[in-house]
Amino acid sequence: MARVFTSELWLPQPRDRVFPFFADARNLQQITPPWLRFEVLTPPPIAMQPGARIDYRLRLHGIPLRWQSEITLWEPPFRFRDEQRRGPYRSWIHTHEFEARDGGTLCRDHVEYAVPGGRLVDTLFVYRDVKAIFAYRRQALQKRFPSLTGSAS
């Protein structure tokens, strides 16, 4: 049974500045918590398009893991989707959406995932980690995309 996690974050910069950051897979390292020791293994440049596969290495609770995602939807600057092809989840489908709103960009994340061990493992361990990862990501993005008024960019 899949679990759904959603998150929204408004950033005070236009979509034409925000989307290119997400379009570079290497930037994922900048918005992933250091405790995951996350590293993009696929050498640059990574051509983001449907079918592109990206390999990563990370540590989860001290356990080294490999992850491979595939871009299955690519509609710049509006949305893209990555799906786990190899990794710790039974399934992971992450849709990123970007909407121009109020002079900035509303970023939406919609994740459908399933874990080995089902709902109990998810409730005890995984959901808590997913929430913590997205909380870190929120803070990192707010620092990366400050208000354009009164700040250098």
PDB file of C-alpha atoms in Angstrom, residues 89-142:
ATOM      1  CA  TYR A  89      11.859   1.761  -1.417  1.00  0.00           C
ATOM      2  CA  ARG A  90       9.480  -0.747  -3.009  1.00  0.00           C
ATOM      3  CA  SER A  91       8.379   2.260  -5.060  1.00  0.00           C
ATOM      4  CA  TRP A  92       9.045   6.014  -5.065  1.00  0.00           C
ATOM      5  CA  ILE A  93       7.326   8.400  -7.483  1.00  0.00           C
ATOM      6  CA  HIS A  94       8.117  12.077  -6.906  1.00  0.00           C
ATOM      7  CA  THR A  95       6.365  14.790  -8.889  1.00  0.00           C
ATOM      8  CA  HIS A  96       7.786  18.328  -8.657  1.00  0.00           C
ATOM      9  CA  GLU A  97       5.533  21.198  -9.748  1.00  0.00           C
ATOM     10  CA  PHE A  98       6.366  24.891 -10.125  1.00  0.00           C
ATOM     11  CA  GLU A  99       3.687  27.573 -10.338  1.00  0.00           C
ATOM     12  CA  ALA A 100       4.277  31.290 -10.796  1.00  0.00           C
ATOM     13  CA  ARG A 101       2.390  32.921  -7.932  1.00  0.00           C
ATOM     14  CA  ASP A 102       2.422  36.283  -6.143  1.00  0.00           C
ATOM     15  CA  GLY A 103       5.675  37.404  -7.740  1.00  0.00           C
ATOM     16  CA  GLY A 104       7.457  34.192  -6.764  1.00  0.00           C
ATOM     17  CA  THR A 105       7.235  30.447  -7.288  1.00  0.00           C
ATOM     18  CA  LEU A 106       5.057  27.916  -5.502  1.00  0.00           C
ATOM     19  CA  CYS A 107       6.948  24.616  -5.419  1.00  0.00           C
ATOM     20  CA  ARG A 108       4.880  21.510  -4.821  1.00  0.00           C
ATOM     21  CA  ASP A 109       6.190  18.040  -4.081  1.00  0.00           C
ATOM     22  CA  HIS A 110       3.916  15.025  -4.352  1.00  0.00           C
ATOM     23  CA  VAL A 111       5.528  11.726  -3.379  1.00  0.00           C
ATOM     24  CA  GLU A 112       3.886   8.322  -3.558  1.00  0.00           C
ATOM     25  CA  TYR A 113       6.023   5.637  -1.978  1.00  0.00           C
ATOM     26  CA  ALA A 114       5.898   2.146  -0.524  1.00  0.00           C
ATOM     27  CA  VAL A 115       8.415   0.490   1.760  1.00  0.00           C
ATOM     28  CA  PRO A 116       9.403  -3.081   2.535  1.00  0.00           C
ATOM     29  CA  GLY A 117       7.666  -4.067   5.749  1.00  0.00           C
ATOM     30  CA  GLY A 118       4.564  -2.044   4.947  1.00  0.00           C
ATOM     31  CA  ARG A 119       2.718   0.472   7.100  1.00  0.00           C
ATOM     32  CA  LEU A 120       4.371  -0.487  10.416  1.00  0.00           C
ATOM     33  CA  VAL A 121       7.916   0.094   9.117  1.00  0.00           C
ATOM     34  CA  ASP A 122       6.758   3.296   7.427  1.00  0.00           C
ATOM     35  CA  THR A 123       5.109   4.617  10.596  1.00  0.00           C
ATOM     36  CA  LEU A 124       8.007   3.708  12.899  1.00  0.00           C
ATOM     37  CA  PHE A 125      10.889   4.803  10.688  1.00  0.00           C
ATOM     38  CA  VAL A 126      10.404   5.930   7.118  1.00  0.00           C
ATOM     39  CA  TYR A 127       7.708   8.620   7.308  1.00  0.00           C
ATOM     40  CA  ARG A 128       9.648  10.378  10.070  1.00  0.00           C
ATOM     41  CA  ASP A 129      12.776  10.387   7.880  1.00  0.00           C
ATOM     42  CA  VAL A 130      10.863  11.666   4.834  1.00  0.00           C
ATOM     43  CA  LYS A 131       9.424  14.531   6.905  1.00  0.00           C
ATOM     44  CA  ALA A 132      12.895  15.414   8.255  1.00  0.00           C
ATOM     45  CA  ILE A 133      14.443  15.353   4.773  1.00  0.00           C
ATOM     46  CA  PHE A 134      11.780  17.680   3.372  1.00  0.00           C
ATOM     47  CA  ALA A 135      12.030  19.995   6.409  1.00  0.00           C
ATOM     48  CA  TYR A 136      15.777  20.327   5.765  1.00  0.00           C
ATOM     49  CA  ARG A 137      15.100  20.854   2.077  1.00  0.00           C
ATOM     50  CA  ARG A 138      12.633  23.659   2.885  1.00  0.00           C
ATOM     51  CA  GLN A 139      15.242  25.524   4.973  1.00  0.00           C
ATOM     52  CA  ALA A 140      17.979  25.016   2.375  1.00  0.00           C
ATOM     53  CA  LEU A 141      15.752  26.320  -0.432  1.00  0.00           C
ATOM     54  CA  GLN A 142      14.682  29.355   1.595  1.00  0.00           C
TER      55      GLN A 142
END
